Protein backbone atom coordinates (compact mmCIF):
# COMPACT_ATOMS: atom_id res chain seq x y z
CA UNK A 1 0.00 0.00 0.00
CA UNK A 2 1.36 3.42 -0.94
CA UNK A 3 2.33 6.12 1.51
CA UNK A 4 0.77 8.98 -0.44
CA UNK A 5 -2.14 10.66 1.27
CA UNK A 6 -1.64 8.86 4.59
CA UNK A 7 0.24 11.65 6.34
CA UNK A 8 3.52 9.72 6.20
CA UNK A 9 6.63 11.64 7.16
CA UNK A 10 10.17 10.48 6.50
CA UNK A 11 12.29 9.33 9.44
CA UNK A 12 14.21 11.96 11.40
CA UNK A 13 17.08 13.55 9.50
CA UNK A 14 19.61 15.95 11.03
CA UNK A 15 19.48 17.86 7.73
CA UNK A 16 15.70 18.38 7.71
CA UNK A 17 15.01 21.98 6.77
CA UNK A 18 18.70 22.64 6.09
CA UNK A 19 20.85 22.30 3.03
CA UNK A 20 22.75 19.05 3.11
CA UNK A 21 26.51 19.56 2.98
CA UNK A 22 26.66 16.93 0.25
CA UNK A 23 24.46 19.00 -2.08
CA UNK A 24 26.33 22.25 -1.67
CA UNK A 25 28.66 23.07 -4.52
CA UNK A 26 31.99 23.52 -2.83
CA UNK A 27 34.47 23.58 -5.67
CA UNK A 28 37.46 25.82 -6.21
CA UNK A 29 39.71 26.01 -9.23
CA UNK A 30 43.38 26.83 -8.80
CA UNK A 31 45.17 27.87 -11.97
CA UNK A 32 48.67 26.41 -12.25
CA UNK A 33 51.45 27.32 -14.66
CA UNK A 34 51.74 23.99 -16.50
CA UNK A 35 51.85 22.96 -20.16
CA UNK A 36 48.90 20.87 -21.31
CA UNK A 37 51.17 18.74 -23.52
CA UNK A 38 53.30 17.89 -20.49
CA UNK A 39 50.17 16.74 -18.66
CA UNK A 40 49.28 14.50 -21.62
CA UNK A 41 52.78 12.98 -21.73
CA UNK A 42 53.12 12.32 -17.99
CA UNK A 43 49.50 11.66 -17.04
CA UNK A 44 49.29 10.56 -13.39
CA UNK A 45 53.07 10.74 -13.08
CA UNK A 46 53.04 14.54 -13.23
CA UNK A 47 54.10 15.95 -9.84
CA UNK A 48 51.36 18.42 -8.90
CA UNK A 49 52.19 21.01 -6.26
CA UNK A 50 49.85 20.40 -3.33
CA UNK A 51 48.44 23.63 -1.87
CA UNK A 52 50.01 24.36 1.53
CA UNK A 53 46.70 25.67 2.86
CA UNK A 54 43.09 25.53 1.80
CA UNK A 55 42.36 28.70 -0.21
CA UNK A 56 38.89 28.90 1.33
CA UNK A 57 39.39 28.31 5.08
CA UNK A 58 43.20 28.38 5.36
CA UNK A 59 43.11 24.86 6.82
CA UNK A 60 46.41 22.97 6.88
CA UNK A 61 45.10 19.47 6.14
CA UNK A 62 44.69 19.36 2.36
CA UNK A 63 44.94 15.90 0.85
CA UNK A 64 44.78 14.29 -2.58
CA UNK A 65 41.31 13.60 -3.95
CA UNK A 66 42.10 11.76 -7.15
CA UNK A 67 41.99 12.96 -10.72
CA UNK A 68 39.35 14.29 -13.05
CA UNK A 69 39.32 14.11 -16.85
CA UNK A 70 39.29 17.37 -18.79
CA UNK A 71 39.35 18.12 -22.48
CA UNK A 72 41.65 20.69 -24.11
CA UNK A 73 42.00 21.38 -27.82
CA UNK A 74 45.75 21.67 -27.47
CA UNK A 75 46.14 18.20 -25.94
CA UNK A 76 45.68 16.11 -29.06
CA UNK A 77 44.45 13.18 -26.96
CA UNK A 78 40.87 12.73 -25.79
CA UNK A 79 41.44 13.79 -22.19
CA UNK A 80 43.90 15.19 -19.70
CA UNK A 81 44.02 14.15 -16.06
CA UNK A 82 43.83 17.07 -13.64
CA UNK A 83 44.61 16.62 -9.95
CA UNK A 84 42.05 17.33 -7.24
CA UNK A 85 42.58 18.01 -3.56
CA UNK A 86 40.13 18.13 -0.68
CA UNK A 87 40.06 20.10 2.55
CA UNK A 88 38.43 18.02 5.30
CA UNK A 89 37.84 21.09 7.45
CA UNK A 90 35.53 23.00 5.10
CA UNK A 91 34.80 20.23 2.58
CA UNK A 92 35.93 22.18 -0.48
CA UNK A 93 37.28 20.28 -3.48
CA UNK A 94 40.20 22.07 -5.12
CA UNK A 95 40.68 21.35 -8.80
CA UNK A 96 43.96 22.22 -10.48
CA UNK A 97 43.75 23.71 -13.99
CA UNK A 98 46.36 25.04 -16.42
CA UNK A 99 46.70 28.81 -16.68
CA UNK A 100 45.60 30.36 -19.93
CA UNK A 101 42.23 28.60 -20.01
CA UNK A 102 38.85 29.77 -18.80
CA UNK A 103 36.60 27.52 -16.77
CA UNK A 104 34.55 25.17 -18.97
CA UNK A 105 36.25 26.33 -22.18
CA UNK A 106 38.41 23.76 -23.98
CA UNK A 107 40.31 26.24 -26.13
CA UNK A 108 42.98 28.52 -24.71
CA UNK A 109 42.20 32.19 -24.12
CA UNK A 110 44.70 33.08 -26.86
CA UNK A 111 42.82 30.95 -29.41
CA UNK A 112 39.45 32.38 -28.39
CA UNK A 113 40.81 35.92 -28.64
CA UNK A 114 42.33 35.25 -32.07
CA UNK A 115 39.14 33.73 -33.50
CA UNK A 116 36.81 36.39 -32.17
CA UNK A 117 39.04 39.33 -33.11
CA UNK A 118 39.67 37.93 -36.62
CA UNK A 119 35.92 37.65 -37.12
CA UNK A 120 35.28 41.18 -35.84
CA UNK A 121 38.14 42.77 -37.82
CA UNK A 122 38.13 40.78 -41.07
CA UNK A 123 34.49 39.67 -41.21
CA UNK A 124 35.39 35.98 -41.48
CA UNK A 125 36.56 33.19 -39.25
CA UNK A 126 40.26 32.25 -39.34
CA UNK A 127 41.28 29.30 -41.53
CA UNK A 128 41.03 25.97 -39.73
CA UNK A 129 38.60 27.27 -37.13
CA UNK A 130 35.19 25.87 -36.29
CA UNK A 131 32.63 28.56 -37.31
CA UNK A 132 29.82 27.06 -35.21
CA UNK A 133 31.97 27.21 -32.10
CA UNK A 134 33.12 30.72 -33.00
CA UNK A 135 29.52 31.91 -33.42
CA UNK A 136 28.72 30.47 -29.99
CA UNK A 137 31.62 32.44 -28.49
CA UNK A 138 30.70 35.64 -30.34
CA UNK A 139 27.06 35.52 -29.19
CA UNK A 140 28.20 34.89 -25.61
CA UNK A 141 30.72 37.74 -25.86
CA UNK A 142 28.07 40.19 -27.02
CA UNK A 143 25.84 39.15 -24.14
CA UNK A 144 28.66 39.50 -21.59
CA UNK A 145 29.55 42.95 -22.97
CA UNK A 146 25.94 44.14 -22.69
CA UNK A 147 25.57 42.69 -19.19
CA UNK A 148 28.85 43.83 -17.63
CA UNK A 149 29.75 46.93 -19.61
CA UNK A 150 26.43 48.33 -20.75
CA UNK A 151 24.98 49.39 -24.07
CA UNK A 152 27.76 51.90 -24.71
CA UNK A 153 30.06 48.99 -25.64
CA UNK A 154 27.69 47.27 -28.10
CA UNK A 155 29.47 48.86 -31.06
CA UNK A 156 32.91 48.25 -29.54
CA UNK A 157 32.84 44.50 -28.98
CA UNK A 158 36.61 44.01 -29.40
CA UNK A 159 37.30 46.68 -26.81
CA UNK A 160 34.72 45.07 -24.57
CA UNK A 161 36.51 41.72 -24.88
CA UNK A 162 39.71 43.22 -23.45
CA UNK A 163 37.85 45.09 -20.73
CA UNK A 164 36.10 41.89 -19.63
CA UNK A 165 39.45 40.09 -19.53
CA UNK A 166 40.91 42.92 -17.45
CA UNK A 167 38.01 42.51 -14.99
CA UNK A 168 38.57 38.75 -14.76
CA UNK A 169 35.31 37.80 -16.48
CA UNK A 170 35.16 34.86 -18.89
CA UNK A 171 34.26 36.85 -21.98
CA UNK A 172 32.73 33.93 -23.90
CA UNK A 173 30.80 32.20 -21.13
CA UNK A 174 27.05 31.72 -21.54
CA UNK A 175 26.59 32.13 -17.78
CA UNK A 176 26.26 35.73 -16.61
Tab-separated table of C-alpha atoms in Angstrom:
chain	number	residue	atom	x	y	z
A	1	UNK	CA	0.000	0.000	0.000
A	2	UNK	CA	1.359	3.420	-0.942
A	3	UNK	CA	2.334	6.124	1.510
A	4	UNK	CA	0.772	8.980	-0.436
A	5	UNK	CA	-2.143	10.665	1.270
A	6	UNK	CA	-1.641	8.859	4.586
A	7	UNK	CA	0.243	11.652	6.338
A	8	UNK	CA	3.519	9.718	6.204
A	9	UNK	CA	6.629	11.644	7.156
A	10	UNK	CA	10.170	10.476	6.495
A	11	UNK	CA	12.295	9.328	9.444
A	12	UNK	CA	14.214	11.958	11.399
A	13	UNK	CA	17.081	13.545	9.496
A	14	UNK	CA	19.607	15.949	11.029
A	15	UNK	CA	19.482	17.861	7.726
A	16	UNK	CA	15.701	18.381	7.709
A	17	UNK	CA	15.013	21.980	6.775
A	18	UNK	CA	18.698	22.643	6.091
A	19	UNK	CA	20.847	22.303	3.030
A	20	UNK	CA	22.749	19.046	3.114
A	21	UNK	CA	26.507	19.561	2.981
A	22	UNK	CA	26.658	16.935	0.246
A	23	UNK	CA	24.460	18.995	-2.082
A	24	UNK	CA	26.329	22.254	-1.670
A	25	UNK	CA	28.660	23.075	-4.522
A	26	UNK	CA	31.994	23.521	-2.828
A	27	UNK	CA	34.471	23.581	-5.666
A	28	UNK	CA	37.464	25.816	-6.210
A	29	UNK	CA	39.712	26.010	-9.229
A	30	UNK	CA	43.385	26.832	-8.804
A	31	UNK	CA	45.167	27.865	-11.970
A	32	UNK	CA	48.672	26.411	-12.254
A	33	UNK	CA	51.448	27.318	-14.663
A	34	UNK	CA	51.740	23.987	-16.501
A	35	UNK	CA	51.851	22.963	-20.163
A	36	UNK	CA	48.896	20.866	-21.315
A	37	UNK	CA	51.165	18.743	-23.518
A	38	UNK	CA	53.296	17.893	-20.486
A	39	UNK	CA	50.172	16.738	-18.659
A	40	UNK	CA	49.277	14.501	-21.617
A	41	UNK	CA	52.776	12.977	-21.735
A	42	UNK	CA	53.121	12.324	-17.995
A	43	UNK	CA	49.495	11.660	-17.041
A	44	UNK	CA	49.286	10.565	-13.393
A	45	UNK	CA	53.074	10.736	-13.081
A	46	UNK	CA	53.039	14.542	-13.228
A	47	UNK	CA	54.101	15.946	-9.841
A	48	UNK	CA	51.358	18.415	-8.899
A	49	UNK	CA	52.193	21.007	-6.263
A	50	UNK	CA	49.850	20.402	-3.334
A	51	UNK	CA	48.438	23.629	-1.866
A	52	UNK	CA	50.014	24.360	1.527
A	53	UNK	CA	46.695	25.666	2.863
A	54	UNK	CA	43.094	25.528	1.802
A	55	UNK	CA	42.362	28.697	-0.214
A	56	UNK	CA	38.886	28.901	1.332
A	57	UNK	CA	39.386	28.314	5.078
A	58	UNK	CA	43.199	28.379	5.362
A	59	UNK	CA	43.110	24.857	6.818
A	60	UNK	CA	46.409	22.966	6.884
A	61	UNK	CA	45.096	19.469	6.145
A	62	UNK	CA	44.693	19.361	2.361
A	63	UNK	CA	44.936	15.902	0.848
A	64	UNK	CA	44.778	14.292	-2.581
A	65	UNK	CA	41.307	13.601	-3.946
A	66	UNK	CA	42.101	11.763	-7.153
A	67	UNK	CA	41.986	12.962	-10.721
A	68	UNK	CA	39.349	14.288	-13.052
A	69	UNK	CA	39.323	14.112	-16.845
A	70	UNK	CA	39.295	17.368	-18.785
A	71	UNK	CA	39.352	18.122	-22.477
A	72	UNK	CA	41.649	20.687	-24.106
A	73	UNK	CA	42.004	21.384	-27.815
A	74	UNK	CA	45.754	21.667	-27.466
A	75	UNK	CA	46.136	18.196	-25.937
A	76	UNK	CA	45.675	16.107	-29.061
A	77	UNK	CA	44.450	13.177	-26.956
A	78	UNK	CA	40.871	12.726	-25.786
A	79	UNK	CA	41.440	13.785	-22.192
A	80	UNK	CA	43.905	15.190	-19.705
A	81	UNK	CA	44.024	14.149	-16.062
A	82	UNK	CA	43.832	17.068	-13.641
A	83	UNK	CA	44.607	16.618	-9.946
A	84	UNK	CA	42.049	17.326	-7.240
A	85	UNK	CA	42.583	18.006	-3.562
A	86	UNK	CA	40.130	18.127	-0.676
A	87	UNK	CA	40.060	20.100	2.552
A	88	UNK	CA	38.430	18.023	5.304
A	89	UNK	CA	37.841	21.093	7.453
A	90	UNK	CA	35.526	23.003	5.101
A	91	UNK	CA	34.796	20.230	2.581
A	92	UNK	CA	35.929	22.185	-0.476
A	93	UNK	CA	37.280	20.281	-3.483
A	94	UNK	CA	40.200	22.075	-5.118
A	95	UNK	CA	40.676	21.349	-8.798
A	96	UNK	CA	43.961	22.222	-10.476
A	97	UNK	CA	43.745	23.707	-13.986
A	98	UNK	CA	46.356	25.038	-16.422
A	99	UNK	CA	46.704	28.805	-16.685
A	100	UNK	CA	45.597	30.359	-19.932
A	101	UNK	CA	42.226	28.604	-20.014
A	102	UNK	CA	38.845	29.774	-18.802
A	103	UNK	CA	36.599	27.518	-16.771
A	104	UNK	CA	34.554	25.173	-18.973
A	105	UNK	CA	36.248	26.327	-22.180
A	106	UNK	CA	38.414	23.758	-23.983
A	107	UNK	CA	40.312	26.242	-26.125
A	108	UNK	CA	42.983	28.524	-24.706
A	109	UNK	CA	42.196	32.188	-24.118
A	110	UNK	CA	44.697	33.081	-26.858
A	111	UNK	CA	42.817	30.954	-29.411
A	112	UNK	CA	39.449	32.382	-28.386
A	113	UNK	CA	40.813	35.920	-28.643
A	114	UNK	CA	42.333	35.252	-32.075
A	115	UNK	CA	39.145	33.726	-33.500
A	116	UNK	CA	36.812	36.394	-32.170
A	117	UNK	CA	39.044	39.329	-33.107
A	118	UNK	CA	39.668	37.931	-36.618
A	119	UNK	CA	35.917	37.645	-37.116
A	120	UNK	CA	35.278	41.177	-35.842
A	121	UNK	CA	38.136	42.772	-37.820
A	122	UNK	CA	38.129	40.776	-41.066
A	123	UNK	CA	34.494	39.669	-41.207
A	124	UNK	CA	35.386	35.977	-41.484
A	125	UNK	CA	36.560	33.193	-39.245
A	126	UNK	CA	40.259	32.252	-39.344
A	127	UNK	CA	41.279	29.301	-41.531
A	128	UNK	CA	41.033	25.975	-39.730
A	129	UNK	CA	38.600	27.275	-37.126
A	130	UNK	CA	35.189	25.869	-36.291
A	131	UNK	CA	32.635	28.563	-37.307
A	132	UNK	CA	29.822	27.060	-35.208
A	133	UNK	CA	31.970	27.206	-32.103
A	134	UNK	CA	33.119	30.720	-33.005
A	135	UNK	CA	29.521	31.912	-33.417
A	136	UNK	CA	28.720	30.467	-29.994
A	137	UNK	CA	31.618	32.445	-28.490
A	138	UNK	CA	30.704	35.641	-30.339
A	139	UNK	CA	27.064	35.523	-29.189
A	140	UNK	CA	28.196	34.887	-25.611
A	141	UNK	CA	30.722	37.736	-25.862
A	142	UNK	CA	28.071	40.192	-27.022
A	143	UNK	CA	25.840	39.148	-24.138
A	144	UNK	CA	28.660	39.500	-21.594
A	145	UNK	CA	29.553	42.949	-22.966
A	146	UNK	CA	25.938	44.141	-22.690
A	147	UNK	CA	25.570	42.693	-19.191
A	148	UNK	CA	28.853	43.827	-17.633
A	149	UNK	CA	29.753	46.934	-19.614
A	150	UNK	CA	26.425	48.329	-20.754
A	151	UNK	CA	24.981	49.387	-24.073
A	152	UNK	CA	27.762	51.905	-24.711
A	153	UNK	CA	30.056	48.986	-25.644
A	154	UNK	CA	27.692	47.267	-28.102
A	155	UNK	CA	29.465	48.861	-31.056
A	156	UNK	CA	32.910	48.247	-29.536
A	157	UNK	CA	32.836	44.498	-28.982
A	158	UNK	CA	36.610	44.011	-29.397
A	159	UNK	CA	37.305	46.683	-26.805
A	160	UNK	CA	34.718	45.068	-24.565
A	161	UNK	CA	36.514	41.722	-24.881
A	162	UNK	CA	39.710	43.217	-23.455
A	163	UNK	CA	37.845	45.088	-20.728
A	164	UNK	CA	36.104	41.892	-19.631
A	165	UNK	CA	39.454	40.089	-19.532
A	166	UNK	CA	40.905	42.919	-17.446
A	167	UNK	CA	38.005	42.511	-14.989
A	168	UNK	CA	38.569	38.753	-14.756
A	169	UNK	CA	35.307	37.801	-16.478
A	170	UNK	CA	35.159	34.863	-18.890
A	171	UNK	CA	34.257	36.853	-21.980
A	172	UNK	CA	32.735	33.934	-23.896
A	173	UNK	CA	30.801	32.200	-21.128
A	174	UNK	CA	27.054	31.723	-21.537
A	175	UNK	CA	26.587	32.135	-17.782
A	176	UNK	CA	26.265	35.734	-16.605
